[in-house]
mmCIF file with all atom_site columns, C-alpha atoms and ligand atoms in Angstrom:
data_model
loop_
_atom_site.group_PDB
_atom_site.id
_atom_site.type_symbol
_atom_site.label_atom_id
_atom_site.label_alt_id
_atom_site.label_comp_id
_atom_site.label_asym_id
_atom_site.label_entity_id
_atom_site.label_seq_id
_atom_site.pdbx_PDB_ins_code
_atom_site.Cartn_x
_atom_site.Cartn_y
_atom_site.Cartn_z
_atom_site.occupancy
_atom_site.B_iso_or_equiv
_atom_site.pdbx_formal_charge
_atom_site.auth_seq_id
_atom_site.auth_comp_id
_atom_site.auth_asym_id
_atom_site.auth_atom_id
_atom_site.pdbx_PDB_model_num
ATOM   1   C CA  . MET A 1 1   ? 23.520 40.491 -7.010  1.00 75.00 ? 1   MET A CA  1
ATOM   2   C CA  . GLU A 1 2   ? 27.103 40.520 -5.753  1.00 94.00 ? 2   GLU A CA  1
ATOM   3   C CA  . LEU A 1 3   ? 28.091 43.518 -3.664  1.00 94.00 ? 3   LEU A CA  1
ATOM   4   C CA  . MET A 1 4   ? 30.895 44.685 -5.978  1.00 95.00 ? 4   MET A CA  1
ATOM   5   C CA  . GLU A 1 5   ? 28.620 44.282 -8.980  1.00 94.00 ? 5   GLU A CA  1
ATOM   6   C CA  . ALA A 1 6   ? 25.966 46.445 -7.302  1.00 95.00 ? 6   ALA A CA  1
ATOM   7   C CA  . ILE A 1 7   ? 28.544 49.094 -6.374  1.00 96.00 ? 7   ILE A CA  1
ATOM   8   C CA  . TYR A 1 8   ? 30.003 49.239 -9.863  1.00 95.00 ? 8   TYR A CA  1
ATOM   9   C CA  . HIS A 1 9   ? 26.760 48.998 -11.831 1.00 95.00 ? 9   HIS A CA  1
ATOM   10  C CA  . ARG A 1 10  ? 24.423 51.268 -9.854  1.00 97.00 ? 10  ARG A CA  1
ATOM   11  C CA  . ARG A 1 11  ? 23.624 54.330 -11.920 1.00 97.00 ? 11  ARG A CA  1
ATOM   12  C CA  . THR A 1 12  ? 21.550 57.431 -11.394 1.00 98.00 ? 12  THR A CA  1
ATOM   13  C CA  . VAL A 1 13  ? 18.305 56.806 -13.275 1.00 98.00 ? 13  VAL A CA  1
ATOM   14  C CA  . ARG A 1 14  ? 16.406 59.721 -14.815 1.00 98.00 ? 14  ARG A CA  1
ATOM   15  C CA  . ARG A 1 15  ? 13.742 57.902 -16.850 1.00 98.00 ? 15  ARG A CA  1
ATOM   16  C CA  . PHE A 1 16  ? 11.092 55.902 -15.054 1.00 98.00 ? 16  PHE A CA  1
ATOM   17  C CA  . GLU A 1 17  ? 8.181  53.709 -16.083 1.00 98.00 ? 17  GLU A CA  1
ATOM   18  C CA  . ASP A 1 18  ? 4.764  55.169 -15.398 1.00 96.00 ? 18  ASP A CA  1
ATOM   19  C CA  . ARG A 1 19  ? 3.837  52.706 -12.638 1.00 97.00 ? 19  ARG A CA  1
ATOM   20  C CA  . GLU A 1 20  ? 3.920  52.604 -8.866  1.00 98.00 ? 20  GLU A CA  1
ATOM   21  C CA  . VAL A 1 21  ? 6.495  50.733 -6.800  1.00 98.00 ? 21  VAL A CA  1
ATOM   22  C CA  . ALA A 1 22  ? 5.087  48.014 -4.527  1.00 98.00 ? 22  ALA A CA  1
ATOM   23  C CA  . ALA A 1 23  ? 5.040  49.046 -0.860  1.00 98.00 ? 23  ALA A CA  1
ATOM   24  C CA  . GLU A 1 24  ? 6.911  45.815 0.031   1.00 98.00 ? 24  GLU A CA  1
ATOM   25  C CA  . LEU A 1 25  ? 9.834  46.877 -2.167  1.00 98.00 ? 25  LEU A CA  1
ATOM   26  C CA  . LEU A 1 26  ? 9.901  50.324 -0.566  1.00 98.00 ? 26  LEU A CA  1
ATOM   27  C CA  . GLU A 1 27  ? 9.896  48.703 2.870   1.00 98.00 ? 27  GLU A CA  1
ATOM   28  C CA  . GLU A 1 28  ? 12.715 46.413 1.800   1.00 98.00 ? 28  GLU A CA  1
ATOM   29  C CA  . ILE A 1 29  ? 14.984 49.250 0.714   1.00 98.00 ? 29  ILE A CA  1
ATOM   30  C CA  . ILE A 1 30  ? 14.234 51.226 3.881   1.00 99.00 ? 30  ILE A CA  1
ATOM   31  C CA  . GLU A 1 31  ? 15.159 48.133 5.921   1.00 98.00 ? 31  GLU A CA  1
ATOM   32  C CA  . ALA A 1 32  ? 18.431 47.973 3.977   1.00 98.00 ? 32  ALA A CA  1
ATOM   33  C CA  . ALA A 1 33  ? 19.025 51.682 4.602   1.00 98.00 ? 33  ALA A CA  1
ATOM   34  C CA  . VAL A 1 34  ? 18.839 51.270 8.374   1.00 98.00 ? 34  VAL A CA  1
ATOM   35  C CA  . GLN A 1 35  ? 21.539 48.587 8.299   1.00 98.00 ? 35  GLN A CA  1
ATOM   36  C CA  . ALA A 1 36  ? 24.034 51.442 7.801   1.00 98.00 ? 36  ALA A CA  1
ATOM   37  C CA  . PRO A 1 37  ? 26.514 52.173 10.578  1.00 97.00 ? 37  PRO A CA  1
ATOM   38  C CA  . SER A 1 38  ? 25.853 55.132 12.874  1.00 95.00 ? 38  SER A CA  1
ATOM   39  C CA  . ALA A 1 39  ? 27.855 56.820 15.616  1.00 93.00 ? 39  ALA A CA  1
ATOM   40  C CA  . MET A 1 40  ? 27.131 55.025 18.893  1.00 92.00 ? 40  MET A CA  1
ATOM   41  C CA  . ASN A 1 41  ? 24.458 53.140 16.955  1.00 94.00 ? 41  ASN A CA  1
ATOM   42  C CA  . MET A 1 42  ? 22.133 56.105 17.455  1.00 95.00 ? 42  MET A CA  1
ATOM   43  C CA  . GLN A 1 43  ? 20.442 55.570 14.075  1.00 96.00 ? 43  GLN A CA  1
ATOM   44  C CA  . PRO A 1 44  ? 19.535 59.248 13.699  1.00 96.00 ? 44  PRO A CA  1
ATOM   45  C CA  . TRP A 1 45  ? 17.547 58.866 10.458  1.00 97.00 ? 45  TRP A CA  1
ATOM   46  C CA  . SER A 1 46  ? 13.913 59.096 9.490   1.00 98.00 ? 46  SER A CA  1
ATOM   47  C CA  . PHE A 1 47  ? 12.149 58.605 6.162   1.00 98.00 ? 47  PHE A CA  1
ATOM   48  C CA  . ALA A 1 48  ? 9.399  60.703 4.622   1.00 98.00 ? 48  ALA A CA  1
ATOM   49  C CA  . VAL A 1 49  ? 7.896  58.763 1.711   1.00 98.00 ? 49  VAL A CA  1
ATOM   50  C CA  . TYR A 1 50  ? 5.699  60.427 -0.918  1.00 98.00 ? 50  TYR A CA  1
ATOM   51  C CA  . CYS A 1 51  ? 4.043  58.293 -3.591  1.00 98.00 ? 51  CYS A CA  1
ATOM   52  C CA  . GLY A 1 52  ? 2.064  59.095 -6.714  1.00 98.00 ? 52  GLY A CA  1
ATOM   53  C CA  . ARG A 1 53  ? 2.919  61.061 -9.821  1.00 98.00 ? 53  ARG A CA  1
ATOM   54  C CA  . PRO A 1 54  ? 0.324  63.849 -9.333  1.00 98.00 ? 54  PRO A CA  1
ATOM   55  C CA  . ARG A 1 55  ? 1.708  64.584 -5.872  1.00 98.00 ? 55  ARG A CA  1
ATOM   56  C CA  . LEU A 1 56  ? 5.279  64.678 -7.132  1.00 98.00 ? 56  LEU A CA  1
ATOM   57  C CA  . VAL A 1 57  ? 4.397  66.846 -10.132 1.00 98.00 ? 57  VAL A CA  1
ATOM   58  C CA  . ALA A 1 58  ? 2.744  69.327 -7.765  1.00 98.00 ? 58  ALA A CA  1
ATOM   59  C CA  . PHE A 1 59  ? 5.865  69.320 -5.547  1.00 98.00 ? 59  PHE A CA  1
ATOM   60  C CA  . SER A 1 60  ? 8.048  69.800 -8.618  1.00 98.00 ? 60  SER A CA  1
ATOM   61  C CA  . ASP A 1 61  ? 6.099  72.876 -9.757  1.00 98.00 ? 61  ASP A CA  1
ATOM   62  C CA  . ARG A 1 62  ? 6.315  74.454 -6.325  1.00 98.00 ? 62  ARG A CA  1
ATOM   63  C CA  . ILE A 1 63  ? 10.017 73.632 -6.012  1.00 97.00 ? 63  ILE A CA  1
ATOM   64  C CA  . LYS A 1 64  ? 10.826 75.251 -9.375  1.00 96.00 ? 64  LYS A CA  1
ATOM   65  C CA  . GLU A 1 65  ? 9.007  78.378 -8.269  1.00 96.00 ? 65  GLU A CA  1
ATOM   66  C CA  . HIS A 1 66  ? 10.911 78.390 -4.968  1.00 95.00 ? 66  HIS A CA  1
ATOM   67  C CA  . VAL A 1 67  ? 14.279 77.850 -6.679  1.00 92.00 ? 67  VAL A CA  1
ATOM   68  C CA  . LEU A 1 68  ? 13.677 80.680 -9.160  1.00 90.00 ? 68  LEU A CA  1
ATOM   69  C CA  . ALA A 1 69  ? 12.688 83.003 -6.336  1.00 91.00 ? 69  ALA A CA  1
ATOM   70  C CA  . THR A 1 70  ? 15.725 82.190 -4.211  1.00 89.00 ? 70  THR A CA  1
ATOM   71  C CA  . LEU A 1 71  ? 18.576 81.635 -6.701  1.00 80.00 ? 71  LEU A CA  1
ATOM   72  C CA  . PRO A 1 72  ? 21.641 83.773 -5.975  1.00 74.00 ? 72  PRO A CA  1
ATOM   73  C CA  . PRO A 1 73  ? 22.175 86.432 -8.721  1.00 68.00 ? 73  PRO A CA  1
ATOM   74  C CA  . LEU A 1 74  ? 25.224 84.672 -10.196 1.00 63.00 ? 74  LEU A CA  1
ATOM   75  C CA  . PHE A 1 75  ? 23.053 81.729 -11.162 1.00 62.00 ? 75  PHE A CA  1
ATOM   76  C CA  . GLU A 1 76  ? 20.733 83.851 -13.261 1.00 60.00 ? 76  GLU A CA  1
ATOM   77  C CA  . LEU A 1 77  ? 22.238 82.859 -16.593 1.00 59.00 ? 77  LEU A CA  1
ATOM   78  C CA  . HIS A 1 78  ? 22.852 79.286 -15.635 1.00 71.00 ? 78  HIS A CA  1
ATOM   79  C CA  . GLU A 1 79  ? 21.168 76.458 -17.573 1.00 74.00 ? 79  GLU A CA  1
ATOM   80  C CA  . HIS A 1 80  ? 19.594 75.472 -14.267 1.00 78.00 ? 80  HIS A CA  1
ATOM   81  C CA  . THR A 1 81  ? 17.468 78.629 -14.478 1.00 82.00 ? 81  THR A CA  1
ATOM   82  C CA  . ASP A 1 82  ? 16.200 77.624 -17.924 1.00 85.00 ? 82  ASP A CA  1
ATOM   83  C CA  . ARG A 1 83  ? 15.121 74.260 -16.609 1.00 90.00 ? 83  ARG A CA  1
ATOM   84  C CA  . MET A 1 84  ? 13.412 75.817 -13.603 1.00 91.00 ? 84  MET A CA  1
ATOM   85  C CA  . SER A 1 85  ? 11.441 78.087 -15.943 1.00 90.00 ? 85  SER A CA  1
ATOM   86  C CA  . ASP A 1 86  ? 10.328 75.200 -18.168 1.00 93.00 ? 86  ASP A CA  1
ATOM   87  C CA  . PRO A 1 87  ? 6.753  74.155 -17.239 1.00 94.00 ? 87  PRO A CA  1
ATOM   88  C CA  . GLY A 1 88  ? 7.428  70.701 -18.735 1.00 96.00 ? 88  GLY A CA  1
ATOM   89  C CA  . TYR A 1 89  ? 10.490 70.009 -16.614 1.00 96.00 ? 89  TYR A CA  1
ATOM   90  C CA  . ASP A 1 90  ? 9.970  67.616 -13.718 1.00 98.00 ? 90  ASP A CA  1
ATOM   91  C CA  . VAL A 1 91  ? 12.698 67.883 -11.088 1.00 97.00 ? 91  VAL A CA  1
ATOM   92  C CA  . PHE A 1 92  ? 11.863 64.277 -10.128 1.00 98.00 ? 92  PHE A CA  1
ATOM   93  C CA  . HIS A 1 93  ? 12.395 62.919 -13.653 1.00 98.00 ? 93  HIS A CA  1
ATOM   94  C CA  . GLY A 1 94  ? 8.966  61.270 -13.827 1.00 98.00 ? 94  GLY A CA  1
ATOM   95  C CA  . ALA A 1 95  ? 9.589  58.993 -10.832 1.00 98.00 ? 95  ALA A CA  1
ATOM   96  C CA  . PRO A 1 96  ? 6.573  57.685 -8.904  1.00 98.00 ? 96  PRO A CA  1
ATOM   97  C CA  . VAL A 1 97  ? 8.155  57.811 -5.423  1.00 98.00 ? 97  VAL A CA  1
ATOM   98  C CA  . LEU A 1 98  ? 10.180 60.350 -3.494  1.00 98.00 ? 98  LEU A CA  1
ATOM   99  C CA  . MET A 1 99  ? 11.910 59.553 -0.237  1.00 98.00 ? 99  MET A CA  1
ATOM   100 C CA  . VAL A 1 100 ? 13.300 62.383 1.849   1.00 98.00 ? 100 VAL A CA  1
ATOM   101 C CA  . ILE A 1 101 ? 15.783 60.905 4.281   1.00 98.00 ? 101 ILE A CA  1
ATOM   102 C CA  . CYS A 1 102 ? 16.068 63.131 7.321   1.00 98.00 ? 102 CYS A CA  1
ATOM   103 C CA  . ALA A 1 103 ? 18.523 63.555 10.180  1.00 97.00 ? 103 ALA A CA  1
ATOM   104 C CA  . LYS A 1 104 ? 17.111 63.659 13.661  1.00 96.00 ? 104 LYS A CA  1
ATOM   105 C CA  . GLU A 1 105 ? 18.468 66.428 15.846  1.00 87.00 ? 105 GLU A CA  1
ATOM   106 C CA  . GLN A 1 106 ? 19.806 64.078 18.488  1.00 78.00 ? 106 GLN A CA  1
ATOM   107 C CA  . GLY A 1 107 ? 22.759 61.929 17.491  1.00 73.00 ? 107 GLY A CA  1
ATOM   108 C CA  . TRP A 1 108 ? 26.342 62.457 16.427  1.00 84.00 ? 108 TRP A CA  1
ATOM   109 C CA  . SER A 1 109 ? 27.091 63.437 12.843  1.00 89.00 ? 109 SER A CA  1
ATOM   110 C CA  . PRO A 1 110 ? 23.508 62.768 11.823  1.00 92.00 ? 110 PRO A CA  1
ATOM   111 C CA  . ALA A 1 111 ? 23.874 64.226 8.313   1.00 94.00 ? 111 ALA A CA  1
ATOM   112 C CA  . GLU A 1 112 ? 26.835 61.996 7.408   1.00 95.00 ? 112 GLU A CA  1
ATOM   113 C CA  . THR A 1 113 ? 25.004 59.029 8.835   1.00 96.00 ? 113 THR A CA  1
ATOM   114 C CA  . VAL A 1 114 ? 21.944 59.761 6.724   1.00 97.00 ? 114 VAL A CA  1
ATOM   115 C CA  . CYS A 1 115 ? 24.147 59.690 3.622   1.00 98.00 ? 115 CYS A CA  1
ATOM   116 C CA  . LEU A 1 116 ? 25.395 56.211 4.571   1.00 98.00 ? 116 LEU A CA  1
ATOM   117 C CA  . ALA A 1 117 ? 21.789 55.065 4.910   1.00 98.00 ? 117 ALA A CA  1
ATOM   118 C CA  . ALA A 1 118 ? 21.009 56.674 1.545   1.00 98.00 ? 118 ALA A CA  1
ATOM   119 C CA  . GLN A 1 119 ? 23.801 54.787 -0.179  1.00 98.00 ? 119 GLN A CA  1
ATOM   120 C CA  . ASN A 1 120 ? 22.547 51.513 1.315   1.00 98.00 ? 120 ASN A CA  1
ATOM   121 C CA  . LEU A 1 121 ? 19.063 52.365 0.080   1.00 98.00 ? 121 LEU A CA  1
ATOM   122 C CA  . MET A 1 122 ? 20.259 53.107 -3.453  1.00 98.00 ? 122 MET A CA  1
ATOM   123 C CA  . LEU A 1 123 ? 22.358 49.927 -3.652  1.00 98.00 ? 123 LEU A CA  1
ATOM   124 C CA  . ALA A 1 124 ? 19.510 47.817 -2.288  1.00 98.00 ? 124 ALA A CA  1
ATOM   125 C CA  . ALA A 1 125 ? 17.122 49.392 -4.787  1.00 98.00 ? 125 ALA A CA  1
ATOM   126 C CA  . HIS A 1 126 ? 19.539 48.554 -7.586  1.00 97.00 ? 126 HIS A CA  1
ATOM   127 C CA  . GLY A 1 127 ? 19.770 44.970 -6.330  1.00 97.00 ? 127 GLY A CA  1
ATOM   128 C CA  . LEU A 1 128 ? 15.963 44.740 -6.550  1.00 97.00 ? 128 LEU A CA  1
ATOM   129 C CA  . GLY A 1 129 ? 15.870 46.146 -10.082 1.00 97.00 ? 129 GLY A CA  1
ATOM   130 C CA  . LEU A 1 130 ? 14.730 49.630 -9.023  1.00 98.00 ? 130 LEU A CA  1
ATOM   131 C CA  . GLY A 1 131 ? 16.332 52.862 -10.166 1.00 98.00 ? 131 GLY A CA  1
ATOM   132 C CA  . THR A 1 132 ? 17.118 55.838 -7.934  1.00 98.00 ? 132 THR A CA  1
ATOM   133 C CA  . CYS A 1 133 ? 18.184 59.440 -8.379  1.00 98.00 ? 133 CYS A CA  1
ATOM   134 C CA  . PRO A 1 134 ? 19.295 61.734 -5.569  1.00 98.00 ? 134 PRO A CA  1
ATOM   135 C CA  . VAL A 1 135 ? 17.766 65.181 -6.076  1.00 98.00 ? 135 VAL A CA  1
ATOM   136 C CA  . GLY A 1 136 ? 19.982 67.315 -3.914  1.00 96.00 ? 136 GLY A CA  1
ATOM   137 C CA  . PHE A 1 137 ? 18.858 70.795 -4.819  1.00 93.00 ? 137 PHE A CA  1
ATOM   138 C CA  . VAL A 1 138 ? 15.252 70.293 -3.695  1.00 96.00 ? 138 VAL A CA  1
ATOM   139 C CA  . ARG A 1 139 ? 16.433 69.960 -0.110  1.00 96.00 ? 139 ARG A CA  1
ATOM   140 C CA  . SER A 1 140 ? 16.116 73.671 0.633   1.00 95.00 ? 140 SER A CA  1
ATOM   141 C CA  . TRP A 1 141 ? 12.388 73.558 -0.134  1.00 98.00 ? 141 TRP A CA  1
ATOM   142 C CA  . PHE A 1 142 ? 11.810 70.567 2.129   1.00 98.00 ? 142 PHE A CA  1
ATOM   143 C CA  . ARG A 1 143 ? 13.702 72.402 4.879   1.00 98.00 ? 143 ARG A CA  1
ATOM   144 C CA  . LEU A 1 144 ? 11.280 75.331 4.954   1.00 98.00 ? 144 LEU A CA  1
ATOM   145 C CA  . PRO A 1 145 ? 9.416  75.088 8.287   1.00 98.00 ? 145 PRO A CA  1
ATOM   146 C CA  . ARG A 1 146 ? 6.012  75.637 6.647   1.00 98.00 ? 146 ARG A CA  1
ATOM   147 C CA  . ILE A 1 147 ? 6.689  72.875 4.085   1.00 98.00 ? 147 ILE A CA  1
ATOM   148 C CA  . LYS A 1 148 ? 7.906  70.437 6.744   1.00 98.00 ? 148 LYS A CA  1
ATOM   149 C CA  . ASP A 1 149 ? 4.768  71.171 8.683   1.00 98.00 ? 149 ASP A CA  1
ATOM   150 C CA  . GLU A 1 150 ? 2.545  70.684 5.638   1.00 98.00 ? 150 GLU A CA  1
ATOM   151 C CA  . LEU A 1 151 ? 4.284  67.456 4.597   1.00 98.00 ? 151 LEU A CA  1
ATOM   152 C CA  . GLY A 1 152 ? 4.416  65.829 8.010   1.00 98.00 ? 152 GLY A CA  1
ATOM   153 C CA  . ILE A 1 153 ? 8.163  66.111 8.672   1.00 98.00 ? 153 ILE A CA  1
ATOM   154 C CA  . PRO A 1 154 ? 8.755  66.781 12.386  1.00 98.00 ? 154 PRO A CA  1
ATOM   155 C CA  . GLY A 1 155 ? 10.420 70.138 13.104  1.00 97.00 ? 155 GLY A CA  1
ATOM   156 C CA  . SER A 1 156 ? 13.452 68.474 14.710  1.00 96.00 ? 156 SER A CA  1
ATOM   157 C CA  . HIS A 1 157 ? 14.092 66.268 11.640  1.00 97.00 ? 157 HIS A CA  1
ATOM   158 C CA  . GLU A 1 158 ? 16.322 67.919 9.036   1.00 97.00 ? 158 GLU A CA  1
ATOM   159 C CA  . PRO A 1 159 ? 15.771 66.857 5.410   1.00 98.00 ? 159 PRO A CA  1
ATOM   160 C CA  . VAL A 1 160 ? 19.201 65.758 4.160   1.00 98.00 ? 160 VAL A CA  1
ATOM   161 C CA  . PHE A 1 161 ? 18.910 63.371 1.253   1.00 98.00 ? 161 PHE A CA  1
ATOM   162 C CA  . PRO A 1 162 ? 15.939 63.485 -1.154  1.00 98.00 ? 162 PRO A CA  1
ATOM   163 C CA  . VAL A 1 163 ? 16.006 60.520 -3.535  1.00 99.00 ? 163 VAL A CA  1
ATOM   164 C CA  . VAL A 1 164 ? 13.466 59.307 -6.075  1.00 99.00 ? 164 VAL A CA  1
ATOM   165 C CA  . VAL A 1 165 ? 12.731 55.650 -6.709  1.00 99.00 ? 165 VAL A CA  1
ATOM   166 C CA  . GLY A 1 166 ? 11.023 53.857 -9.565  1.00 98.00 ? 166 GLY A CA  1
ATOM   167 C CA  . HIS A 1 167 ? 11.164 51.211 -12.232 1.00 98.00 ? 167 HIS A CA  1
ATOM   168 C CA  . PRO A 1 168 ? 13.768 52.341 -14.754 1.00 98.00 ? 168 PRO A CA  1
ATOM   169 C CA  . VAL A 1 169 ? 12.917 52.614 -18.428 1.00 98.00 ? 169 VAL A CA  1
ATOM   170 C CA  . GLU A 1 170 ? 16.549 51.773 -19.118 1.00 95.00 ? 170 GLU A CA  1
ATOM   171 C CA  . TRP A 1 171 ? 19.835 51.497 -17.276 1.00 94.00 ? 171 TRP A CA  1
ATOM   172 C CA  . PRO A 1 172 ? 22.043 54.468 -18.101 1.00 96.00 ? 172 PRO A CA  1
ATOM   173 C CA  . LEU A 1 173 ? 25.517 53.938 -19.464 1.00 94.00 ? 173 LEU A CA  1
ATOM   174 C CA  . PRO A 1 174 ? 28.352 54.032 -16.944 1.00 91.00 ? 174 PRO A CA  1
ATOM   175 C CA  . THR A 1 175 ? 29.524 57.474 -15.898 1.00 95.00 ? 175 THR A CA  1
ATOM   176 C CA  . SER A 1 176 ? 33.241 58.181 -15.772 1.00 96.00 ? 176 SER A CA  1
ATOM   177 C CA  . ARG A 1 177 ? 35.340 58.358 -12.647 1.00 97.00 ? 177 ARG A CA  1
ATOM   178 C CA  . ARG A 1 178 ? 38.641 60.137 -12.069 1.00 97.00 ? 178 ARG A CA  1
ATOM   179 C CA  . GLU A 1 179 ? 41.535 58.181 -10.630 1.00 98.00 ? 179 GLU A CA  1
ATOM   180 C CA  . PRO A 1 180 ? 41.248 58.095 -6.809  1.00 97.00 ? 180 PRO A CA  1
ATOM   181 C CA  . ASP A 1 181 ? 43.082 61.093 -5.376  1.00 97.00 ? 181 ASP A CA  1
ATOM   182 C CA  . VAL A 1 182 ? 45.168 59.309 -2.746  1.00 97.00 ? 182 VAL A CA  1
ATOM   183 C CA  . VAL A 1 183 ? 47.212 62.189 -1.363  1.00 97.00 ? 183 VAL A CA  1
ATOM   184 C CA  . VAL A 1 184 ? 49.006 60.199 1.326   1.00 96.00 ? 184 VAL A CA  1
ATOM   185 C CA  . TRP A 1 185 ? 49.666 56.500 1.667   1.00 95.00 ? 185 TRP A CA  1
ATOM   186 C CA  . ALA A 1 186 ? 52.095 56.060 4.527   1.00 94.00 ? 186 ALA A CA  1
ATOM   187 C CA  . ARG A 1 187 ? 53.364 52.517 4.220   1.00 90.00 ? 187 ARG A CA  1
ATOM   188 C CA  . ALA A 1 188 ? 54.315 50.446 7.224   1.00 89.00 ? 188 ALA A CA  1
ATOM   189 C CA  . ARG A 1 189 ? 58.087 50.501 6.790   1.00 78.00 ? 189 ARG A CA  1
ATOM   190 C CA  . ALA A 1 190 ? 60.421 53.154 8.210   1.00 65.00 ? 190 ALA A CA  1
ATOM   191 C CA  . GLY A 1 191 ? 61.221 56.293 6.253   1.00 62.00 ? 191 GLY A CA  1
ATOM   192 C CA  . GLY A 1 192 ? 58.418 58.729 6.895   1.00 61.00 ? 192 GLY A CA  1
ATOM   193 C CA  . LEU A 1 193 ? 55.734 59.680 4.370   1.00 61.00 ? 193 LEU A CA  1
ATOM   194 C CA  . ARG A 1 194 ? 56.464 58.300 0.916   1.00 57.00 ? 194 ARG A CA  1
ATOM   195 C CA  . ARG A 1 195 ? 54.249 57.340 -1.971  1.00 54.00 ? 195 ARG A CA  1
ATOM   196 C CA  . ASP A 1 196 ? 55.885 54.657 -4.024  1.00 53.00 ? 196 ASP A CA  1
HETATM 197 C C1  . FMN B 2 .   ? 24.218 64.681 -3.076  1.00 56.55 ? 1   FMN B C1  1
HETATM 198 C C2  . FMN B 2 .   ? 23.803 64.420 -4.514  1.00 56.55 ? 1   FMN B C2  1
HETATM 199 C C3  . FMN B 2 .   ? 22.921 65.295 -5.127  1.00 56.55 ? 1   FMN B C3  1
HETATM 200 C C4  . FMN B 2 .   ? 22.493 65.049 -6.436  1.00 56.55 ? 1   FMN B C4  1
HETATM 201 N N1  . FMN B 2 .   ? 21.547 65.858 -6.977  1.00 56.55 ? 1   FMN B N1  1
HETATM 202 C C5  . FMN B 2 .   ? 21.039 65.568 -8.194  1.00 56.55 ? 1   FMN B C5  1
HETATM 203 C C6  . FMN B 2 .   ? 19.963 66.362 -8.723  1.00 56.55 ? 1   FMN B C6  1
HETATM 204 O O1  . FMN B 2 .   ? 19.498 67.312 -8.108  1.00 56.55 ? 1   FMN B O1  1
HETATM 205 N N2  . FMN B 2 .   ? 19.447 65.995 -9.929  1.00 56.55 ? 1   FMN B N2  1
HETATM 206 C C7  . FMN B 2 .   ? 19.933 64.920 -10.633 1.00 56.55 ? 1   FMN B C7  1
HETATM 207 O O2  . FMN B 2 .   ? 19.402 64.630 -11.711 1.00 56.55 ? 1   FMN B O2  1
HETATM 208 N N3  . FMN B 2 .   ? 20.971 64.175 -10.176 1.00 56.55 ? 1   FMN B N3  1
HETATM 209 C C8  . FMN B 2 .   ? 21.526 64.464 -8.960  1.00 56.55 ? 1   FMN B C8  1
HETATM 210 N N4  . FMN B 2 .   ? 22.539 63.696 -8.446  1.00 56.55 ? 1   FMN B N4  1
HETATM 211 C C9  . FMN B 2 .   ? 23.060 62.555 -9.226  1.00 56.55 ? 1   FMN B C9  1
HETATM 212 C C10 . FMN B 2 .   ? 24.456 62.836 -9.783  1.00 56.55 ? 1   FMN B C10 1
HETATM 213 O O3  . FMN B 2 .   ? 24.362 63.723 -10.870 1.00 56.55 ? 1   FMN B O3  1
HETATM 214 C C11 . FMN B 2 .   ? 25.112 61.481 -10.198 1.00 56.55 ? 1   FMN B C11 1
HETATM 215 O O4  . FMN B 2 .   ? 25.268 60.701 -9.048  1.00 56.55 ? 1   FMN B O4  1
HETATM 216 C C12 . FMN B 2 .   ? 26.464 61.677 -10.879 1.00 56.55 ? 1   FMN B C12 1
HETATM 217 O O5  . FMN B 2 .   ? 26.329 62.357 -12.108 1.00 56.55 ? 1   FMN B O5  1
HETATM 218 C C13 . FMN B 2 .   ? 27.178 60.349 -11.138 1.00 56.55 ? 1   FMN B C13 1
HETATM 219 O O6  . FMN B 2 .   ? 26.361 59.484 -11.905 1.00 56.55 ? 1   FMN B O6  1
HETATM 220 P P1  . FMN B 2 .   ? 26.010 58.011 -11.364 1.00 56.55 ? 1   FMN B P1  1
HETATM 221 O O7  . FMN B 2 .   ? 25.265 58.156 -10.060 1.00 56.55 ? 1   FMN B O7  1
HETATM 222 O O8  . FMN B 2 .   ? 25.165 57.398 -12.437 1.00 56.55 ? 1   FMN B O8  1
HETATM 223 O O9  . FMN B 2 .   ? 27.293 57.272 -11.179 1.00 56.55 ? 1   FMN B O9  1
HETATM 224 C C14 . FMN B 2 .   ? 23.008 63.929 -7.158  1.00 56.55 ? 1   FMN B C14 1
HETATM 225 C C15 . FMN B 2 .   ? 23.913 63.071 -6.529  1.00 56.55 ? 1   FMN B C15 1
HETATM 226 C C16 . FMN B 2 .   ? 24.301 63.304 -5.226  1.00 56.55 ? 1   FMN B C16 1
HETATM 227 C C17 . FMN B 2 .   ? 25.247 62.337 -4.548  1.00 56.55 ? 1   FMN B C17 1
#
């Protein structure tokens, strides 16, 4: 797949086939993730990989409970709350694999760097016919020291980018984008800051 095609056609997938993803494919997308640039090439990322629907369903139930218990009051009427109260709702959208990409304490700008690795991973997955969905809001649960301990994430590794991976049931339709908000474009000729 051409790079521009992958960039333009990747979509967040929220419906997955009920089958595992081969370990070789997971290794391949992790290898692609670590090709991302990093400050001083410090590569401050790590990957916690959790496979199997029953495991993810159990995580999902515990996460919903945690979210409901910790939501700020203003969110109480939000549709998010309804979803979190729905026993049938799976925060991982039925995916068979969850990867939590973490930032190691040492390193410059580790969180930003992790996001670059995550984008590589999602594009590589798309190139291999796999779907991905970042699941940002579950991060707070994975950051709880007792959960990190239980799930094998070292204390000095900060969960930054949870993303699920699986075989998509379908490719979603394109989502819209606003025009790029280029607030300054200082051209090379004299005359100060002008956008023309
Ligand atoms: C940091 C981040 C967090 C996200 N969290 C969630 C999430 O918790 N649940 C979800 O279904 N999608 C989540 N998404 C996916 C976005 O909703 C999606 O990227 C956006 O609607 C644009 O759609 P597209 O990726 O198909 O272009 C997240 C995306 C990002 C980058």
